[in-house]
Amino acid sequence: MSRFQIRVPATSANLGPGFDSVGIALSKYVTLDCQPADEWFFSVPEEDQPYIPSGKNNLIYKTALFTAEAMGHEDLPPTYVQLENDVPIARGLGSSSTAVVGGIELADHLLDLGLSRYEKFKIACEIEGHPDNVGPAIFGGIMVSNYDGEHLDYVHFTEGMDDLTWLAIIPDYHLETEKARGLLPVEIEYKQAVNNSGSANVLVAALATKNWALAGKMMQSDRWHQPYRQILIPGFSSFKDILEKEHSLGHYISGAGPTTVALFDEWDEDKRERLEVALEDYQVEPLQVNLSGAETLVLTPEK
Ligand code: HSE
């Protein structure tokens, strides 16, 4: 087996009312540099070591093994995996999805499984439970999908997004998805649900027709999850004025938070500098869409 590299993009899920269903792949990456070894080892960047195990309890390994077993294999060839991580952990930018998708790619390459992207997506949904992060991490672009535990349906958009900037406003604290999901109501009133579903429908239609201004407006119309989660993201309510002043089309809590993502169709360095000053307590990163999704690159030829 040759040395190979797997690269998985960060993702931003929900885009407002597209809760558990809509997501986009963004230009931040986890990279796995892989080579044959006598035993499994994940070399983890120092700052991530408290959160990412280096042995077989690593989520990448567990997912790779799950994938192998699902395809009728008992084991995986031991591999040394050097991890480079530009996706902050537990901030709403799909870090756990990068591990899940990275693990599936790893098994696919090590065992030459030849999985289709749809098969990878299905395995990832079984592990993650909802498709909105893993879908774009595998396919790139914007993914609209639904998974009910058995059936997986999706529509994938990749066109017309080159000039958009997705500004990630990243706080310096972690927020576990489980905690942010724990704040959501068990039931929602019928009339409210119809209204929420209408907002989500308009969001998706706006994304599909590249009506970015309307998509931005819909991002802010969400009532499925953002009103309940803001209590855990104290800065969120202060972003509106700052972002509107810079002509952002709209903003939303990325995934389960605490990162906020704001959409811009016009961007320049002056705007970046002003926003860095106005949002000085945050890591502010202007990102682009990633269109290719997860990729595996062979670094040395087979002998
Ligand atoms: N749709 C998910 C949520 C994304 O908002 O909880 C995080 O996994």
PDB file of N, CA, C and O in Angstrom, residues 11-16 18-24 26 92-94 130-134 136 225-226 229 252-257 261:
ATOM      1  N   THR A  11     -17.865  21.883   7.159  1.00  0.00           N
ATOM      2  CA  THR A  11     -19.219  22.117   6.660  1.00  0.00           C
ATOM      3  C   THR A  11     -19.976  23.045   7.605  1.00  0.00           C
ATOM      4  O   THR A  11     -19.627  23.163   8.784  1.00  0.00           O
ATOM      5  N   SER A  12     -20.981  23.685   7.040  1.00  0.00           N
ATOM      6  CA  SER A  12     -21.850  24.526   7.849  1.00  0.00           C
ATOM      7  C   SER A  12     -23.280  24.057   7.588  1.00  0.00           C
ATOM      8  O   SER A  12     -23.736  24.065   6.435  1.00  0.00           O
ATOM      9  N   ALA A  13     -23.958  23.617   8.640  1.00  0.00           N
ATOM     10  CA  ALA A  13     -25.275  22.994   8.465  1.00  0.00           C
ATOM     11  C   ALA A  13     -26.401  23.938   8.854  1.00  0.00           C
ATOM     12  O   ALA A  13     -26.198  24.932   9.548  1.00  0.00           O
ATOM     13  N   ASN A  14     -27.567  23.597   8.376  1.00  0.00           N
ATOM     14  CA  ASN A  14     -28.868  24.237   8.668  1.00  0.00           C
ATOM     15  C   ASN A  14     -29.148  25.461   7.782  1.00  0.00           C
ATOM     16  O   ASN A  14     -30.232  25.613   7.268  1.00  0.00           O
ATOM     17  N   LEU A  15     -28.187  26.381   7.653  1.00  0.00           N
ATOM     18  CA  LEU A  15     -28.406  27.636   6.913  1.00  0.00           C
ATOM     19  C   LEU A  15     -29.728  28.291   7.336  1.00  0.00           C
ATOM     20  O   LEU A  15     -30.514  28.777   6.511  1.00  0.00           O
ATOM     21  N   GLY A  16     -29.996  28.255   8.637  1.00  0.00           N
ATOM     22  CA  GLY A  16     -31.247  28.808   9.168  1.00  0.00           C
ATOM     23  C   GLY A  16     -32.297  27.720   9.265  1.00  0.00           C
ATOM     24  O   GLY A  16     -32.142  26.759  10.023  1.00  0.00           O
ATOM     25  N   GLY A  18     -33.167  25.283   7.361  1.00  0.00           N
ATOM     26  CA  GLY A  18     -32.929  23.967   6.746  1.00  0.00           C
ATOM     27  C   GLY A  18     -32.422  22.976   7.774  1.00  0.00           C
ATOM     28  O   GLY A  18     -31.479  22.209   7.510  1.00  0.00           O
ATOM     29  N   PHE A  19     -33.043  22.981   8.943  1.00  0.00           N
ATOM     30  CA  PHE A  19     -32.560  22.220  10.096  1.00  0.00           C
ATOM     31  C   PHE A  19     -32.446  20.721   9.806  1.00  0.00           C
ATOM     32  O   PHE A  19     -33.389  20.094   9.344  1.00  0.00           O
ATOM     33  N   ASP A  20     -31.258  20.171  10.063  1.00  0.00           N
ATOM     34  CA  ASP A  20     -30.933  18.742   9.863  1.00  0.00           C
ATOM     35  C   ASP A  20     -31.034  18.318   8.407  1.00  0.00           C
ATOM     36  O   ASP A  20     -31.097  17.112   8.121  1.00  0.00           O
ATOM     37  N   SER A  21     -31.081  19.288   7.487  1.00  0.00           N
ATOM     38  CA  SER A  21     -31.347  18.923   6.100  1.00  0.00           C
ATOM     39  C   SER A  21     -30.478  19.646   5.075  1.00  0.00           C
ATOM     40  O   SER A  21     -30.161  19.071   4.035  1.00  0.00           O
ATOM     41  N   VAL A  22     -30.073  20.891   5.364  1.00  0.00           N
ATOM     42  CA  VAL A  22     -29.304  21.679   4.381  1.00  0.00           C
ATOM     43  C   VAL A  22     -27.901  21.927   4.931  1.00  0.00           C
ATOM     44  O   VAL A  22     -27.727  22.198   6.118  1.00  0.00           O
ATOM     45  N   GLY A  23     -26.901  21.829   4.067  1.00  0.00           N
ATOM     46  CA  GLY A  23     -25.524  22.119   4.500  1.00  0.00           C
ATOM     47  C   GLY A  23     -24.651  22.496   3.322  1.00  0.00           C
ATOM     48  O   GLY A  23     -24.982  22.226   2.160  1.00  0.00           O
ATOM     49  N   ILE A  24     -23.524  23.152   3.634  1.00  0.00           N
ATOM     50  CA  ILE A  24     -22.588  23.575   2.594  1.00  0.00           C
ATOM     51  C   ILE A  24     -21.166  23.179   3.013  1.00  0.00           C
ATOM     52  O   ILE A  24     -20.830  23.224   4.197  1.00  0.00           O
ATOM     53  N   LEU A  26     -17.214  24.025   3.063  1.00  0.00           N
ATOM     54  CA  LEU A  26     -16.443  25.272   3.069  1.00  0.00           C
ATOM     55  C   LEU A  26     -14.935  25.001   3.020  1.00  0.00           C
ATOM     56  O   LEU A  26     -14.473  23.888   3.300  1.00  0.00           O
ATOM     57  N   GLY A  92     -19.385  23.993  15.497  1.00  0.00           N
ATOM     58  CA  GLY A  92     -20.452  24.115  14.505  1.00  0.00           C
ATOM     59  C   GLY A  92     -19.950  24.154  13.076  1.00  0.00           C
ATOM     60  O   GLY A  92     -20.660  24.604  12.179  1.00  0.00           O
ATOM     61  N   LEU A  93     -18.726  23.664  12.850  1.00  0.00           N
ATOM     62  CA  LEU A  93     -18.196  23.630  11.478  1.00  0.00           C
ATOM     63  C   LEU A  93     -17.924  22.196  11.015  1.00  0.00           C
ATOM     64  O   LEU A  93     -17.074  21.949  10.148  1.00  0.00           O
ATOM     65  N   GLY A  94     -18.670  21.260  11.595  1.00  0.00           N
ATOM     66  CA  GLY A  94     -18.664  19.891  11.081  1.00  0.00           C
ATOM     67  C   GLY A  94     -17.421  19.083  11.419  1.00  0.00           C
ATOM     68  O   GLY A  94     -17.060  18.179  10.667  1.00  0.00           O
ATOM     69  N   HIS A 130     -27.961  12.421  11.212  1.00  0.00           N
ATOM     70  CA  HIS A 130     -28.572  13.388  10.304  1.00  0.00           C
ATOM     71  C   HIS A 130     -27.581  13.695   9.177  1.00  0.00           C
ATOM     72  O   HIS A 130     -26.369  13.616   9.373  1.00  0.00           O
ATOM     73  N   PRO A 131     -28.121  14.068   8.006  1.00  0.00           N
ATOM     74  CA  PRO A 131     -27.268  14.119   6.806  1.00  0.00           C
ATOM     75  C   PRO A 131     -26.650  15.472   6.495  1.00  0.00           C
ATOM     76  O   PRO A 131     -25.850  15.585   5.578  1.00  0.00           O
ATOM     77  N   ASP A 132     -27.000  16.535   7.250  1.00  0.00           N
ATOM     78  CA  ASP A 132     -26.691  17.896   6.758  1.00  0.00           C
ATOM     79  C   ASP A 132     -25.224  18.276   6.794  1.00  0.00           C
ATOM     80  O   ASP A 132     -24.807  19.171   6.044  1.00  0.00           O
ATOM     81  N   ASN A 133     -24.401  17.649   7.624  1.00  0.00           N
ATOM     82  CA  ASN A 133     -22.954  17.900   7.594  1.00  0.00           C
ATOM     83  C   ASN A 133     -22.224  16.880   6.713  1.00  0.00           C
ATOM     84  O   ASN A 133     -21.356  17.253   5.916  1.00  0.00           O
ATOM     85  N   VAL A 134     -22.548  15.613   6.885  1.00  0.00           N
ATOM     86  CA  VAL A 134     -21.789  14.587   6.146  1.00  0.00           C
ATOM     87  C   VAL A 134     -22.035  14.671   4.643  1.00  0.00           C
ATOM     88  O   VAL A 134     -21.129  14.391   3.847  1.00  0.00           O
ATOM     89  N   PRO A 136     -22.551  17.392   2.464  1.00  0.00           N
ATOM     90  CA  PRO A 136     -21.621  18.288   1.771  1.00  0.00           C
ATOM     91  C   PRO A 136     -20.157  17.917   1.990  1.00  0.00           C
ATOM     92  O   PRO A 136     -19.326  18.174   1.113  1.00  0.00           O
ATOM     93  N   HIS A 225     -34.798  26.094  15.356  1.00  0.00           N
ATOM     94  CA  HIS A 225     -33.771  25.831  16.383  1.00  0.00           C
ATOM     95  C   HIS A 225     -33.071  27.089  16.906  1.00  0.00           C
ATOM     96  O   HIS A 225     -32.698  27.136  18.082  1.00  0.00           O
ATOM     97  N   GLN A 226     -32.912  28.128  16.078  1.00  0.00           N
ATOM     98  CA  GLN A 226     -32.084  29.250  16.524  1.00  0.00           C
ATOM     99  C   GLN A 226     -32.628  29.977  17.757  1.00  0.00           C
ATOM    100  O   GLN A 226     -31.856  30.326  18.655  1.00  0.00           O
ATOM    101  N   ARG A 229     -31.479  28.131  20.827  1.00  0.00           N
ATOM    102  CA  ARG A 229     -30.038  27.934  21.043  1.00  0.00           C
ATOM    103  C   ARG A 229     -29.286  29.222  21.381  1.00  0.00           C
ATOM    104  O   ARG A 229     -28.154  29.151  21.866  1.00  0.00           O
ATOM    105  N   TYR A 252     -26.623  33.112  10.198  1.00  0.00           N
ATOM    106  CA  TYR A 252     -27.304  32.032  10.919  1.00  0.00           C
ATOM    107  C   TYR A 252     -26.314  31.329  11.848  1.00  0.00           C
ATOM    108  O   TYR A 252     -25.085  31.448  11.659  1.00  0.00           O
ATOM    109  N   ILE A 253     -26.848  30.600  12.813  1.00  0.00           N
ATOM    110  CA  ILE A 253     -25.998  29.759  13.670  1.00  0.00           C
ATOM    111  C   ILE A 253     -25.571  28.562  12.834  1.00  0.00           C
ATOM    112  O   ILE A 253     -26.414  27.829  12.303  1.00  0.00           O
ATOM    113  N   SER A 254     -24.257  28.381  12.710  1.00  0.00           N
ATOM    114  CA  SER A 254     -23.740  27.292  11.878  1.00  0.00           C
ATOM    115  C   SER A 254     -23.877  25.967  12.623  1.00  0.00           C
ATOM    116  O   SER A 254     -23.321  25.802  13.708  1.00  0.00           O
ATOM    117  N   GLY A 255     -24.615  25.033  12.056  1.00  0.00           N
ATOM    118  CA  GLY A 255     -24.862  23.757  12.735  1.00  0.00           C
ATOM    119  C   GLY A 255     -25.475  24.010  14.098  1.00  0.00           C
ATOM    120  O   GLY A 255     -26.378  24.829  14.257  1.00  0.00           O
ATOM    121  N   ALA A 256     -24.916  23.329  15.101  1.00  0.00           N
ATOM    122  CA  ALA A 256     -25.425  23.495  16.466  1.00  0.00           C
ATOM    123  C   ALA A 256     -24.756  24.670  17.173  1.00  0.00           C
ATOM    124  O   ALA A 256     -24.970  24.895  18.348  1.00  0.00           O
ATOM    125  N   GLY A 257     -23.906  25.435  16.456  1.00  0.00           N
ATOM    126  CA  GLY A 257     -23.179  26.553  17.042  1.00  0.00           C
ATOM    127  C   GLY A 257     -21.912  26.067  17.720  1.00  0.00           C
ATOM    128  O   GLY A 257     -21.621  24.874  17.720  1.00  0.00           O
ATOM    129  N   VAL A 261     -22.370  32.021  10.804  1.00  0.00           N
ATOM    130  CA  VAL A 261     -21.895  32.226   9.434  1.00  0.00           C
ATOM    131  C   VAL A 261     -22.750  33.313   8.787  1.00  0.00           C
ATOM    132  O   VAL A 261     -23.982  33.300   8.907  1.00  0.00           O
TER     133      VAL A 261
END
